[in-house]
PDB file of N, CA and C in Angstrom:
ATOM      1  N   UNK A   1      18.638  35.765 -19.816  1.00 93.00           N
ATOM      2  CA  UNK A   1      18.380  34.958 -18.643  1.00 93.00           C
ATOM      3  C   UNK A   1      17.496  33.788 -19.026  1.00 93.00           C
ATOM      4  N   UNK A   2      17.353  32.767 -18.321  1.00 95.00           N
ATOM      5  CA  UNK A   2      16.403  31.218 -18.531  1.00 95.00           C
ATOM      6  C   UNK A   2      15.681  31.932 -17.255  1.00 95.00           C
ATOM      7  N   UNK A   3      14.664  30.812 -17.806  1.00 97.00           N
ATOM      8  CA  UNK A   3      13.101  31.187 -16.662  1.00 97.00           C
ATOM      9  C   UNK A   3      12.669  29.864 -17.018  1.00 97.00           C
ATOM     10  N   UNK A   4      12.501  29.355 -15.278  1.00 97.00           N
ATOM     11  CA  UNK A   4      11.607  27.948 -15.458  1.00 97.00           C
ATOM     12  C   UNK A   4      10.386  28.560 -14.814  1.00 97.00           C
ATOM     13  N   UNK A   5       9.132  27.962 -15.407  1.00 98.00           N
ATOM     14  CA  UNK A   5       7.639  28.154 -14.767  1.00 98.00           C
ATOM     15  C   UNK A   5       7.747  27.288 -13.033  1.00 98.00           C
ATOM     16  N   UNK A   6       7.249  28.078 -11.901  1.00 97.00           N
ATOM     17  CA  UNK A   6       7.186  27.020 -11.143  1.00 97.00           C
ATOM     18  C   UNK A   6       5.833  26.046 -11.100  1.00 97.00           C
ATOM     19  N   UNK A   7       4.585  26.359 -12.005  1.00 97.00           N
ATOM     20  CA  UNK A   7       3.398  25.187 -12.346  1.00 97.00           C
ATOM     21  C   UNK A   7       4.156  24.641 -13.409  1.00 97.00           C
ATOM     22  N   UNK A   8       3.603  23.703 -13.739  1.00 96.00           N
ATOM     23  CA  UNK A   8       3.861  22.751 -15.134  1.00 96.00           C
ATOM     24  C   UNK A   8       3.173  22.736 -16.248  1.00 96.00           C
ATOM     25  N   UNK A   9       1.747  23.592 -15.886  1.00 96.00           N
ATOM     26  CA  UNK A   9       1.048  23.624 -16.478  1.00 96.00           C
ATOM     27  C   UNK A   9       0.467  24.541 -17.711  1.00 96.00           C
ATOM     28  N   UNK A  10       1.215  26.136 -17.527  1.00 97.00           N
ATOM     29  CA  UNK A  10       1.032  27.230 -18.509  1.00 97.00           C
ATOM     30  C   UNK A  10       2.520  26.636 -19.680  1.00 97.00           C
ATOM     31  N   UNK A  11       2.485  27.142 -20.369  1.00 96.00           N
ATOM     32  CA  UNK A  11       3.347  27.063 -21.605  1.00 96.00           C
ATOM     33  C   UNK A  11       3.752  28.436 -21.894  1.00 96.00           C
ATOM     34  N   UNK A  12       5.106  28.564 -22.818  1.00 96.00           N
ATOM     35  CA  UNK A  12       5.724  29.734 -22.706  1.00 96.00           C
ATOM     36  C   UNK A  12       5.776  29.136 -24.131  1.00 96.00           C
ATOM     37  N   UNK A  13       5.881  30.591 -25.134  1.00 94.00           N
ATOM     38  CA  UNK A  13       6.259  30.821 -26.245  1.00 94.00           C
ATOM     39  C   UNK A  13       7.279  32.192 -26.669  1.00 94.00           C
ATOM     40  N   UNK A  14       6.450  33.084 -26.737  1.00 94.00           N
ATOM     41  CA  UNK A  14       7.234  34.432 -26.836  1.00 94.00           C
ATOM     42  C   UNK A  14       6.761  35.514 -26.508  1.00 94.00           C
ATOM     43  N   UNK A  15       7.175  36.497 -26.489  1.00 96.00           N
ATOM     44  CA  UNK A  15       6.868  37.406 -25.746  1.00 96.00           C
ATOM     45  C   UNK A  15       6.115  38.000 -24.528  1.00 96.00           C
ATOM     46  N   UNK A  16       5.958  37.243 -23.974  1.00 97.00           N
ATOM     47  CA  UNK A  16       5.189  37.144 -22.335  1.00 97.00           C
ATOM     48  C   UNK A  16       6.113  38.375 -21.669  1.00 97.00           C
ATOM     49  N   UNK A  17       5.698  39.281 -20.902  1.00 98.00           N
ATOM     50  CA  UNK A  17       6.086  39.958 -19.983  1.00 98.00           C
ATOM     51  C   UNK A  17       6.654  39.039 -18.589  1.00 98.00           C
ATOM     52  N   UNK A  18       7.956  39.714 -18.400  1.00 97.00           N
ATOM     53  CA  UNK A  18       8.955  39.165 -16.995  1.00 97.00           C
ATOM     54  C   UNK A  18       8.471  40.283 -16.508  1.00 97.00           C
ATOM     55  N   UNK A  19       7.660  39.398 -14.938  1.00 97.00           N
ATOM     56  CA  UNK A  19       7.731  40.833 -13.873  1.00 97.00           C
ATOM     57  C   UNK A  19       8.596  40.456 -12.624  1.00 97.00           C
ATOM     58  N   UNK A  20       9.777  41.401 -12.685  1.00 95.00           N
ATOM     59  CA  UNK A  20      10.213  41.658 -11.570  1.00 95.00           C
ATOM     60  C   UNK A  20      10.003  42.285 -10.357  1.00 95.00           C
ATOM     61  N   UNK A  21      10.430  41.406  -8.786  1.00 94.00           N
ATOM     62  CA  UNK A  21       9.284  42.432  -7.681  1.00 94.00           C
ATOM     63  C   UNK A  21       7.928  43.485  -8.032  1.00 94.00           C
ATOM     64  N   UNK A  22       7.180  42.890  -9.156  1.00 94.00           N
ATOM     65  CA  UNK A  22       5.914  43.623  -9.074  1.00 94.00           C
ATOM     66  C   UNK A  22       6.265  44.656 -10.065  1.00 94.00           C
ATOM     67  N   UNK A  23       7.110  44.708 -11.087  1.00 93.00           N
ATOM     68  CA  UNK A  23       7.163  45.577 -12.335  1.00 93.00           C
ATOM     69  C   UNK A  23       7.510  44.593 -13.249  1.00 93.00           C
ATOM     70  N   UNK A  24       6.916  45.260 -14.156  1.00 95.00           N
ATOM     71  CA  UNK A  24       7.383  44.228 -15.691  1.00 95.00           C
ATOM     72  C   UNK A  24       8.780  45.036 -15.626  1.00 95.00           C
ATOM     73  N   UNK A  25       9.682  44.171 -16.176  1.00 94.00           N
ATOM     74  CA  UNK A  25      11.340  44.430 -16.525  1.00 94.00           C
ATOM     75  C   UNK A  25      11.980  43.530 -17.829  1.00 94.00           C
ATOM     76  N   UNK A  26      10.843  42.965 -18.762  1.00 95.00           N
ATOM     77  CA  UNK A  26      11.428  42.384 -19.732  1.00 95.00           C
ATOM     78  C   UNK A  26      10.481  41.422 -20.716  1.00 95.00           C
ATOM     79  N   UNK A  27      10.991  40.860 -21.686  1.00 97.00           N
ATOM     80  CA  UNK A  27      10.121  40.204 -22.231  1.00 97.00           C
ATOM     81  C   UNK A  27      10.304  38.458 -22.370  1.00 97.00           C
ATOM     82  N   UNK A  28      10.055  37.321 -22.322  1.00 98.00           N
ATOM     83  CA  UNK A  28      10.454  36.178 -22.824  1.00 98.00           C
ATOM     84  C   UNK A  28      10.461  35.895 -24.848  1.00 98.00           C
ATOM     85  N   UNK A  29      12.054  35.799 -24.574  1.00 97.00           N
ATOM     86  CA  UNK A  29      11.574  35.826 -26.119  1.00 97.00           C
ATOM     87  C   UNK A  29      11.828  34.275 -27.472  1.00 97.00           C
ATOM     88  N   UNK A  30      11.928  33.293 -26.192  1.00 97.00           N
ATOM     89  CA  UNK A  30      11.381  32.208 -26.871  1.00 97.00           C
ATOM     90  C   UNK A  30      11.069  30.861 -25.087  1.00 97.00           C
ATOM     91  N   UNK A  31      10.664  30.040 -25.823  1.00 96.00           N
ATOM     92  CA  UNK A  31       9.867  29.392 -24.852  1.00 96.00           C
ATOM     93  C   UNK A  31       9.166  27.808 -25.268  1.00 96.00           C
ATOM     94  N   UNK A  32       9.335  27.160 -24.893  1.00 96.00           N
ATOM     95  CA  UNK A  32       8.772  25.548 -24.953  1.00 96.00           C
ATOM     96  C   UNK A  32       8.740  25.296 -23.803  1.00 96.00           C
ATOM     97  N   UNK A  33       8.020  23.911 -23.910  1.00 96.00           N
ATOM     98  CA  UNK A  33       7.846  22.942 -22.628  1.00 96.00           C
ATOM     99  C   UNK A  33       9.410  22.288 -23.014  1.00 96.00           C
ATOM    100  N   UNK A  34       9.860  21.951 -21.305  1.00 94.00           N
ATOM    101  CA  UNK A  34      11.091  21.566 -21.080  1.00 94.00           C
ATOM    102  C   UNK A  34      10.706  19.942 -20.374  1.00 94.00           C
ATOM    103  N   UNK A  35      10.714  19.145 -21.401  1.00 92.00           N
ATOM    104  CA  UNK A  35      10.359  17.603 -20.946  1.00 92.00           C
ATOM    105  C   UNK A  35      11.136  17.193 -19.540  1.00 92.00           C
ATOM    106  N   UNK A  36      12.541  17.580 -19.674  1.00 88.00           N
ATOM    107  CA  UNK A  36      13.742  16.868 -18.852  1.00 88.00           C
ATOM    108  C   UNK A  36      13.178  18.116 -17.165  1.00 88.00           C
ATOM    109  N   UNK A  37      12.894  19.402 -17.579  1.00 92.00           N
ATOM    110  CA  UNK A  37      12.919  19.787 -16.262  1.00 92.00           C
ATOM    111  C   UNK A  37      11.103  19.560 -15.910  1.00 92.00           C
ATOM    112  N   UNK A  38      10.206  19.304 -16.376  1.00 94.00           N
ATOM    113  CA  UNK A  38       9.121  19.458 -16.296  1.00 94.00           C
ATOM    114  C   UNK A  38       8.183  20.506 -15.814  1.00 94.00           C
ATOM    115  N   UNK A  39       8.368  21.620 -16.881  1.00 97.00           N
ATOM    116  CA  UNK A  39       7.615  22.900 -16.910  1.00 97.00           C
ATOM    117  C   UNK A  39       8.133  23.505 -18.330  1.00 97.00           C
ATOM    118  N   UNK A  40       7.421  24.223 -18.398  1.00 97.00           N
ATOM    119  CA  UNK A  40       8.087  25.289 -19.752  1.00 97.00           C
ATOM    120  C   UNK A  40       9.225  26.177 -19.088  1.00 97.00           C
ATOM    121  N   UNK A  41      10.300  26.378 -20.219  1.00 97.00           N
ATOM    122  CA  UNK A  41      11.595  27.132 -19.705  1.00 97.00           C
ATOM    123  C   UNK A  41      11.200  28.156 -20.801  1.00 97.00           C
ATOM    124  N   UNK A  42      11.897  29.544 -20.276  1.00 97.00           N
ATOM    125  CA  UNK A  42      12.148  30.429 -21.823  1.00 97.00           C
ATOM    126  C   UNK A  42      13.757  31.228 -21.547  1.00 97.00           C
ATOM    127  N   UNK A  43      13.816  31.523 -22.719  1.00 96.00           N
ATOM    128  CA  UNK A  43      14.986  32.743 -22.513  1.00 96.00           C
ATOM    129  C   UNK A  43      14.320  33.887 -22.775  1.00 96.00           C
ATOM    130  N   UNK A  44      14.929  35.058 -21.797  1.00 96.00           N
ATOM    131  CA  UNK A  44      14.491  36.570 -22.093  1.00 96.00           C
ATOM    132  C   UNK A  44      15.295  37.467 -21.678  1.00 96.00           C
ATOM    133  N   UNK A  45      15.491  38.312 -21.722  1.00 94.00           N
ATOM    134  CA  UNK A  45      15.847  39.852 -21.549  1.00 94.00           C
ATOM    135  C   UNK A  45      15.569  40.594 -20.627  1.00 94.00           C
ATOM    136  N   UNK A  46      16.320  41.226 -19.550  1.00 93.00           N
ATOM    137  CA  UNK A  46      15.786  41.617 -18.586  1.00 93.00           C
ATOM    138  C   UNK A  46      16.544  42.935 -18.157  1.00 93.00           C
ATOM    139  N   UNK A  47      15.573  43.868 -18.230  1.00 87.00           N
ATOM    140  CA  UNK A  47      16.595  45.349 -18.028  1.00 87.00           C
ATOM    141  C   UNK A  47      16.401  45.626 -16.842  1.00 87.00           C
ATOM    142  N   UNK A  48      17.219  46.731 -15.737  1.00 74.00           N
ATOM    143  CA  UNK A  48      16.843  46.851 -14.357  1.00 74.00           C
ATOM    144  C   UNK A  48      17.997  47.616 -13.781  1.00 74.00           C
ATOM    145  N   UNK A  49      18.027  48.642 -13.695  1.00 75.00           N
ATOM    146  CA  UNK A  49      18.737  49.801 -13.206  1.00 75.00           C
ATOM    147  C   UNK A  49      20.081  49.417 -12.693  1.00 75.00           C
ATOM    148  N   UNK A  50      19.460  48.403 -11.553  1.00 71.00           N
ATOM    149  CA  UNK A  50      20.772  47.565 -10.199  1.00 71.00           C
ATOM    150  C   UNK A  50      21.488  46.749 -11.073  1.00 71.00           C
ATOM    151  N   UNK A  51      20.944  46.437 -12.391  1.00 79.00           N
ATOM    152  CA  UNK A  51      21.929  45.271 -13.155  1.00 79.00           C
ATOM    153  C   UNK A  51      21.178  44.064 -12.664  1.00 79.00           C
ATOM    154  N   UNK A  52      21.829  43.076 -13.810  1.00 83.00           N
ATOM    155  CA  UNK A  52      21.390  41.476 -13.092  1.00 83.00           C
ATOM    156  C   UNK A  52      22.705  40.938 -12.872  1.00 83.00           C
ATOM    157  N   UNK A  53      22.252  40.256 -11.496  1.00 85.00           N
ATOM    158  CA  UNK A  53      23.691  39.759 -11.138  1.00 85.00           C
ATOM    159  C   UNK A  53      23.202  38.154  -9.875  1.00 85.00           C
ATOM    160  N   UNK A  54      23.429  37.652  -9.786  1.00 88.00           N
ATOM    161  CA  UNK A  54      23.741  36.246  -9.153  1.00 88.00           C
ATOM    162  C   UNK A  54      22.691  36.543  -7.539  1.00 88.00           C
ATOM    163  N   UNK A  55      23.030  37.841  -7.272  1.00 89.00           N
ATOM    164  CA  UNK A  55      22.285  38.500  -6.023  1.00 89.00           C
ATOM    165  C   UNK A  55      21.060  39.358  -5.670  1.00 89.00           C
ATOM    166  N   UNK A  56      20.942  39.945  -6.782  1.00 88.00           N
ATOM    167  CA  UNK A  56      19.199  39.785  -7.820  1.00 88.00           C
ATOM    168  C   UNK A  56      18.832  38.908  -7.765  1.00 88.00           C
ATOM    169  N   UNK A  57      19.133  37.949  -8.590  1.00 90.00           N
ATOM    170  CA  UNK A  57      17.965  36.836  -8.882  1.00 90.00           C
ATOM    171  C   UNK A  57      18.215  35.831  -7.773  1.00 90.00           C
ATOM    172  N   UNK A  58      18.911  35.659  -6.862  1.00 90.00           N
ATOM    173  CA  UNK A  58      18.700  35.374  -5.367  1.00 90.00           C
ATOM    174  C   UNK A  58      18.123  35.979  -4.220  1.00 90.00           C
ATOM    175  N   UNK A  59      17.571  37.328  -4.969  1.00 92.00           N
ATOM    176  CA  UNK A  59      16.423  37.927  -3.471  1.00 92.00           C
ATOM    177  C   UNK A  59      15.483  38.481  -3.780  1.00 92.00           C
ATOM    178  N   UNK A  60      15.053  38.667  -5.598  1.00 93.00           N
ATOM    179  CA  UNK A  60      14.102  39.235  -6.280  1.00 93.00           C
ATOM    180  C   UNK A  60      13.040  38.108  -6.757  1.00 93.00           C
ATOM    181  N   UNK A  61      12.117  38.837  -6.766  1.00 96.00           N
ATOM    182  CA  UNK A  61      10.821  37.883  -7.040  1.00 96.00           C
ATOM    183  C   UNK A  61       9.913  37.792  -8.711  1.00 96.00           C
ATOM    184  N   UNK A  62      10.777  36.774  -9.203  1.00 97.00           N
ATOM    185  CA  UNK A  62      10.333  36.947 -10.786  1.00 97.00           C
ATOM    186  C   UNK A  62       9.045  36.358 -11.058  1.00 97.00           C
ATOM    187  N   UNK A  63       8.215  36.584 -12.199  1.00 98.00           N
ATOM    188  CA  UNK A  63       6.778  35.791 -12.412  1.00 98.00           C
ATOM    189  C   UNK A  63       6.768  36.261 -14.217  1.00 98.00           C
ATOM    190  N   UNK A  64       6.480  35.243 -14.546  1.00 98.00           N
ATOM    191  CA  UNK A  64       6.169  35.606 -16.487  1.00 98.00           C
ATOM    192  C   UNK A  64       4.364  35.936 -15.947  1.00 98.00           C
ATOM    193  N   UNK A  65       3.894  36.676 -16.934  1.00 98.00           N
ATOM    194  CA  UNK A  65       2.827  37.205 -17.316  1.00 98.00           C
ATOM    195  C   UNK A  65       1.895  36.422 -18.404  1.00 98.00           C
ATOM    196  N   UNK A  66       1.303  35.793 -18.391  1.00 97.00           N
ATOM    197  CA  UNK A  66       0.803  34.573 -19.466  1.00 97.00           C
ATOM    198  C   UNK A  66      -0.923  35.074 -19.508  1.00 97.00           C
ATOM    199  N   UNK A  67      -1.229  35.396 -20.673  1.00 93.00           N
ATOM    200  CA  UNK A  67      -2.657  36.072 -20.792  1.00 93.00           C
ATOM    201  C   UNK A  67      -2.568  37.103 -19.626  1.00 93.00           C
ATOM    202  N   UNK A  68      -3.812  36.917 -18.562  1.00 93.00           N
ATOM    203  CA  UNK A  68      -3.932  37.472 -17.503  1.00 93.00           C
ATOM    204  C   UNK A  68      -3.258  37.268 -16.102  1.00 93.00           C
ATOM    205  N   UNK A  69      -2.608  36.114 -16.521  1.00 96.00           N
ATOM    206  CA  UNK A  69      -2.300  34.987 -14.975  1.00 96.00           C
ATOM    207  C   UNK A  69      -0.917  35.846 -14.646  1.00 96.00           C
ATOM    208  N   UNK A  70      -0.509  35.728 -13.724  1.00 97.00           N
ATOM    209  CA  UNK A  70       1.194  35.747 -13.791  1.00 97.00           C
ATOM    210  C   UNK A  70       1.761  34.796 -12.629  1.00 97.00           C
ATOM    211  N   UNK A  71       2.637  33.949 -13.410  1.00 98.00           N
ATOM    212  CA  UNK A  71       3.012  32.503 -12.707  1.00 98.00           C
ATOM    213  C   UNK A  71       4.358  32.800 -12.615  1.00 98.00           C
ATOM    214  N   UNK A  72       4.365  32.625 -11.148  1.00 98.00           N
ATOM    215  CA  UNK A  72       6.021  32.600 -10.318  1.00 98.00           C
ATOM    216  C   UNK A  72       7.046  31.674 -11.570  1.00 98.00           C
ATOM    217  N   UNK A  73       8.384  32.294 -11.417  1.00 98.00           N
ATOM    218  CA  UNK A  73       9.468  31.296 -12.136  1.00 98.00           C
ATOM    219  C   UNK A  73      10.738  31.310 -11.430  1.00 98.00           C
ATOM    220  N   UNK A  74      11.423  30.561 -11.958  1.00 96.00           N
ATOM    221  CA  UNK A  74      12.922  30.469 -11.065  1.00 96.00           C
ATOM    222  C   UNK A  74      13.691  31.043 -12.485  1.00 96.00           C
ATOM    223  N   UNK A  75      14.553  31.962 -11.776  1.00 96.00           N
ATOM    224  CA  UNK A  75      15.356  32.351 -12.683  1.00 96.00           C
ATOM    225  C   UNK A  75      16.544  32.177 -12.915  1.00 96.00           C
ATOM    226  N   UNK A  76      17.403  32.023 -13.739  1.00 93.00           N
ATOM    227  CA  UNK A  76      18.665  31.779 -13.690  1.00 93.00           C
ATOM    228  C   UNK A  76      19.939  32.217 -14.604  1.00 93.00           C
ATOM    229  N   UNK A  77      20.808  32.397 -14.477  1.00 90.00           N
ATOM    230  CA  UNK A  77      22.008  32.896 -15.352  1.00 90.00           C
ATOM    231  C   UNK A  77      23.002  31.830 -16.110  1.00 90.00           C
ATOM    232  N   UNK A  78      22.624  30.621 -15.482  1.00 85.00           N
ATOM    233  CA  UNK A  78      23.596  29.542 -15.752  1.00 85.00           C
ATOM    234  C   UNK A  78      22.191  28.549 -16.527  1.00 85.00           C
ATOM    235  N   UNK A  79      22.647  27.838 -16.680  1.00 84.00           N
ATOM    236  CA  UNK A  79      22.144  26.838 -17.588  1.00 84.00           C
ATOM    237  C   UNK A  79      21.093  25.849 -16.609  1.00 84.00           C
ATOM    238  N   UNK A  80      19.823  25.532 -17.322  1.00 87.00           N
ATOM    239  CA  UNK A  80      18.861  25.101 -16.430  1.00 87.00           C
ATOM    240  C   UNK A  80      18.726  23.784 -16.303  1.00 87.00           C
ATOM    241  N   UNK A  81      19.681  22.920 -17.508  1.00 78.00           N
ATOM    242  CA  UNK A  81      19.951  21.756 -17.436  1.00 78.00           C
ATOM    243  C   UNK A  81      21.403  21.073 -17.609  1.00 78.00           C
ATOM    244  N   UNK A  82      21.523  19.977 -17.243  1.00 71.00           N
ATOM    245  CA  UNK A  82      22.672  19.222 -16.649  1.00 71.00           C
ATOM    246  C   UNK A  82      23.348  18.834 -18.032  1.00 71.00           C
ATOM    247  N   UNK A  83      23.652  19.008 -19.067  1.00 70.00           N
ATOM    248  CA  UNK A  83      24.120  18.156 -20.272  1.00 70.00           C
ATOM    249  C   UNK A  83      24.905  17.335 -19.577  1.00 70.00           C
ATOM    250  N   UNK A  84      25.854  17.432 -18.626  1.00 74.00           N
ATOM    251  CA  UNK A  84      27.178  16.834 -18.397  1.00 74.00           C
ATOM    252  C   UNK A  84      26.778  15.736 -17.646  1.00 74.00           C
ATOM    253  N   UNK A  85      25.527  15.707 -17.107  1.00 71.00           N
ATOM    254  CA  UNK A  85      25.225  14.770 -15.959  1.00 71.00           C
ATOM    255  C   UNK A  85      25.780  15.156 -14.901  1.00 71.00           C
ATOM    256  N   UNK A  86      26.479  16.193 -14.356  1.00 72.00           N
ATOM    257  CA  UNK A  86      26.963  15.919 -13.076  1.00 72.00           C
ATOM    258  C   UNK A  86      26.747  16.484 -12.022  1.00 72.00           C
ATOM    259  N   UNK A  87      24.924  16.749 -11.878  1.00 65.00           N
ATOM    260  CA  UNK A  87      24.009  16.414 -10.461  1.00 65.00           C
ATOM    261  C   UNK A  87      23.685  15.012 -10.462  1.00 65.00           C
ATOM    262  N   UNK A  88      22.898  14.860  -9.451  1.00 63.00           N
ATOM    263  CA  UNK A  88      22.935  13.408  -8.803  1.00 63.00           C
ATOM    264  C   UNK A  88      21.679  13.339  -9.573  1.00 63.00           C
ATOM    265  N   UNK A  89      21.575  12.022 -10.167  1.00 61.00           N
ATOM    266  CA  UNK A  89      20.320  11.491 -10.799  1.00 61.00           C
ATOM    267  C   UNK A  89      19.135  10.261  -9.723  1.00 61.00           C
ATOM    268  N   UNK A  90      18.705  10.523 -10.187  1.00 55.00           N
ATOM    269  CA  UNK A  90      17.492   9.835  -9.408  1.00 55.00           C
ATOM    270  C   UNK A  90      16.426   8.843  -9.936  1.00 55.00           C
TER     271      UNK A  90
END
């Protein structure tokens, strides 16, 4: 799965704990600042009984774990940026 931070401000590298609804369910296992979306993105791994599916991560509440903090993220299955251009630019 991709994970965007919703601050701009923590940074993602590796292994940070994914908590799902209030349990850890995975790890991030790489991570940079994402210039084009402006926050750090990572990819990670995410295990969870129900499966991950399009309807999970549309009603579940994800957050990476960074030191002590744990900062909300948007999660996603599809790709977090546009290569093709074809959302509307601004």
């Amino acid at each position: 799965m991709q994970f965007l931070l919703a601050d701009p401000e923590p940074m993602l590298y590796h292994n940070e704990p994914i908590v799902l609804d209030g349990t850890r369910a995975g790890l991030i296992t790489s991570g940079m600042y994402a210039h084009t979306l402006g926050a750090a993105a990572g990819l990670g791994y995410v295990g969870n009984e129900r499966g991950v599916t399009e309807e999970l991560i549309a009603s579940a509440r994800f957050e990476i774990l960074i030191g002590s903090r744990t900062v909300p993220a948007r999660a996603s299955l599809r790709p977090l940026y546009d290569p093709a251009g074809a959302r509307p630019r601004s």
